[in-house]
Amino acid sequence: MKHSTLNNNNIRIIIAGGGTGGHIFPAIAVAQAIQQLRPNAELLFIGATGKMEMEKVPQAGYKIIGLTIAGFNRANILKNISLPFKLVKSFFQVRSIFKKFKPNAVFGVGGYSSFPVLKYAQTLGIPNFIHESNAFAGKSNQWLGKNATMVFTGTKGMEVFFPIDKIMVTGNPVRKNIVEEGYSKENALLNFGLSLSKKTVLIIGGSLGAASINKAIMKNLSLFFEGNIQLIWQTGKPNASEYEKAAESYTNVYTNTFIDDMSAAYTAADIVISRSGAMAVAEICLKGKACVFVPYPHAAEDHQTFNAKLLVNDEAALMVKDSEVNEKLVPLVLDTLKDEPCLRKLQTNIKTFSIMNADQVIAQKMIEIVESNIKTN
């Protein structure tokens, strides 16, 4: 990668974080917004070796460097023995990257790979920005927020986690292909080889899949078939062959481990079943879709339940606890699909939570601060 000097005012920004689509896709959206505003900006992603970002970021056309780092394992405490060593090693890796790339700013989107990058930027006095997408802030973002230049948040009410003078409520950046919708409902359904006359359920368990949701769907495939309802089912990779095998005899079911064209998937759907990670929530709000959220119960600080309740409390979505998904999920979805006034109310109410230009707002603010900092230094 060609590096420029400060004399020609090209800005160089490191974008750090990842682990799930909920961190990666917003980071890419902000990168694209920066490039729109400053085509000569040099961008470098930093992620965690072996994680999803190492594949998705290059696919979007950006360079990424992986750190040897891991997050805290809540399920198996013994697996955390090597964590301090990995953290120390990652700081040395970050120092080396900074020496070569000489960033003017760092933007962290969450995920454990963002922590050493933001922390090192703070020790050097480099402008550093955090985006906290969830309604309940993650621990590392809380620690970093005290010394951040600015904290962009997906929702209001985040002053319990961050200094109030550093907060800017922007909403959550949504993937460009979802914002720039290019489908009619008919074309979207045809894209998945599905009928134009049946109600359609989209099932998305997050980028890594959701076992509890998938098992409940698999167990009730016959009910959807009998109810003349079709499915677009993103299974995730774990146990995908089992779900695909169960669905192969049903003509009303489209399955895939990962759906690249989510714009088509959302457009085709009458109702969505989803985890309530911040990015999934932001996308569903933007598309104005009726939704049943099943919060992932092991998410840090139970933030997915907080995300879902913001909408449920305003009658903008429905929610089923993960522990009750087997008994309650499919009956609730089938009942809601039969209730047109309820569907319309959910679609109308959830749309009021949508924010379309979060990526541009974040990019504009960062550029403004970074360029001002370059001039004064």
PDB file of N, CA, C and O in Angstrom, residues 338-346:
ATOM      1  N   LYS A 338     -51.326 -14.208  10.057  1.00  0.00           N
ATOM      2  CA  LYS A 338     -52.771 -14.220   9.771  1.00  0.00           C
ATOM      3  C   LYS A 338     -53.445 -12.903  10.171  1.00  0.00           C
ATOM      4  O   LYS A 338     -54.577 -12.639   9.785  1.00  0.00           O
ATOM      5  N   ASP A 339     -52.761 -12.101  10.961  1.00  0.00           N
ATOM      6  CA  ASP A 339     -53.341 -10.881  11.538  1.00  0.00           C
ATOM      7  C   ASP A 339     -52.816  -9.650  10.788  1.00  0.00           C
ATOM      8  O   ASP A 339     -51.829  -9.031  11.173  1.00  0.00           O
ATOM      9  N   GLU A 340     -53.498  -9.285   9.694  1.00  0.00           N
ATOM     10  CA  GLU A 340     -53.035  -8.181   8.841  1.00  0.00           C
ATOM     11  C   GLU A 340     -52.903  -6.848   9.591  1.00  0.00           C
ATOM     12  O   GLU A 340     -51.902  -6.136   9.420  1.00  0.00           O
ATOM     13  N   PRO A 341     -53.871  -6.468  10.446  1.00  0.00           N
ATOM     14  CA  PRO A 341     -53.702  -5.205  11.191  1.00  0.00           C
ATOM     15  C   PRO A 341     -52.450  -5.202  12.075  1.00  0.00           C
ATOM     16  O   PRO A 341     -51.761  -4.185  12.177  1.00  0.00           O
ATOM     17  N   CYS A 342     -52.167  -6.340  12.708  1.00  0.00           N
ATOM     18  CA  CYS A 342     -50.963  -6.453  13.551  1.00  0.00           C
ATOM     19  C   CYS A 342     -49.700  -6.315  12.705  1.00  0.00           C
ATOM     20  O   CYS A 342     -48.763  -5.596  13.078  1.00  0.00           O
ATOM     21  N   LEU A 343     -49.665  -6.969  11.551  1.00  0.00           N
ATOM     22  CA  LEU A 343     -48.513  -6.873  10.644  1.00  0.00           C
ATOM     23  C   LEU A 343     -48.269  -5.426  10.228  1.00  0.00           C
ATOM     24  O   LEU A 343     -47.134  -4.944  10.261  1.00  0.00           O
ATOM     25  N   ARG A 344     -49.357  -4.737   9.855  1.00  0.00           N
ATOM     26  CA  ARG A 344     -49.232  -3.343   9.404  1.00  0.00           C
ATOM     27  C   ARG A 344     -48.746  -2.433  10.536  1.00  0.00           C
ATOM     28  O   ARG A 344     -47.922  -1.547  10.329  1.00  0.00           O
ATOM     29  N   LYS A 345     -49.270  -2.670  11.745  1.00  0.00           N
ATOM     30  CA  LYS A 345     -48.861  -1.858  12.901  1.00  0.00           C
ATOM     31  C   LYS A 345     -47.365  -2.037  13.183  1.00  0.00           C
ATOM     32  O   LYS A 345     -46.639  -1.059  13.398  1.00  0.00           O
ATOM     33  N   LEU A 346     -46.896  -3.280  13.154  1.00  0.00           N
ATOM     34  CA  LEU A 346     -45.479  -3.556  13.400  1.00  0.00           C
ATOM     35  C   LEU A 346     -44.604  -2.891  12.331  1.00  0.00           C
ATOM     36  O   LEU A 346     -43.567  -2.298  12.641  1.00  0.00           O
TER      37      LEU A 346
END
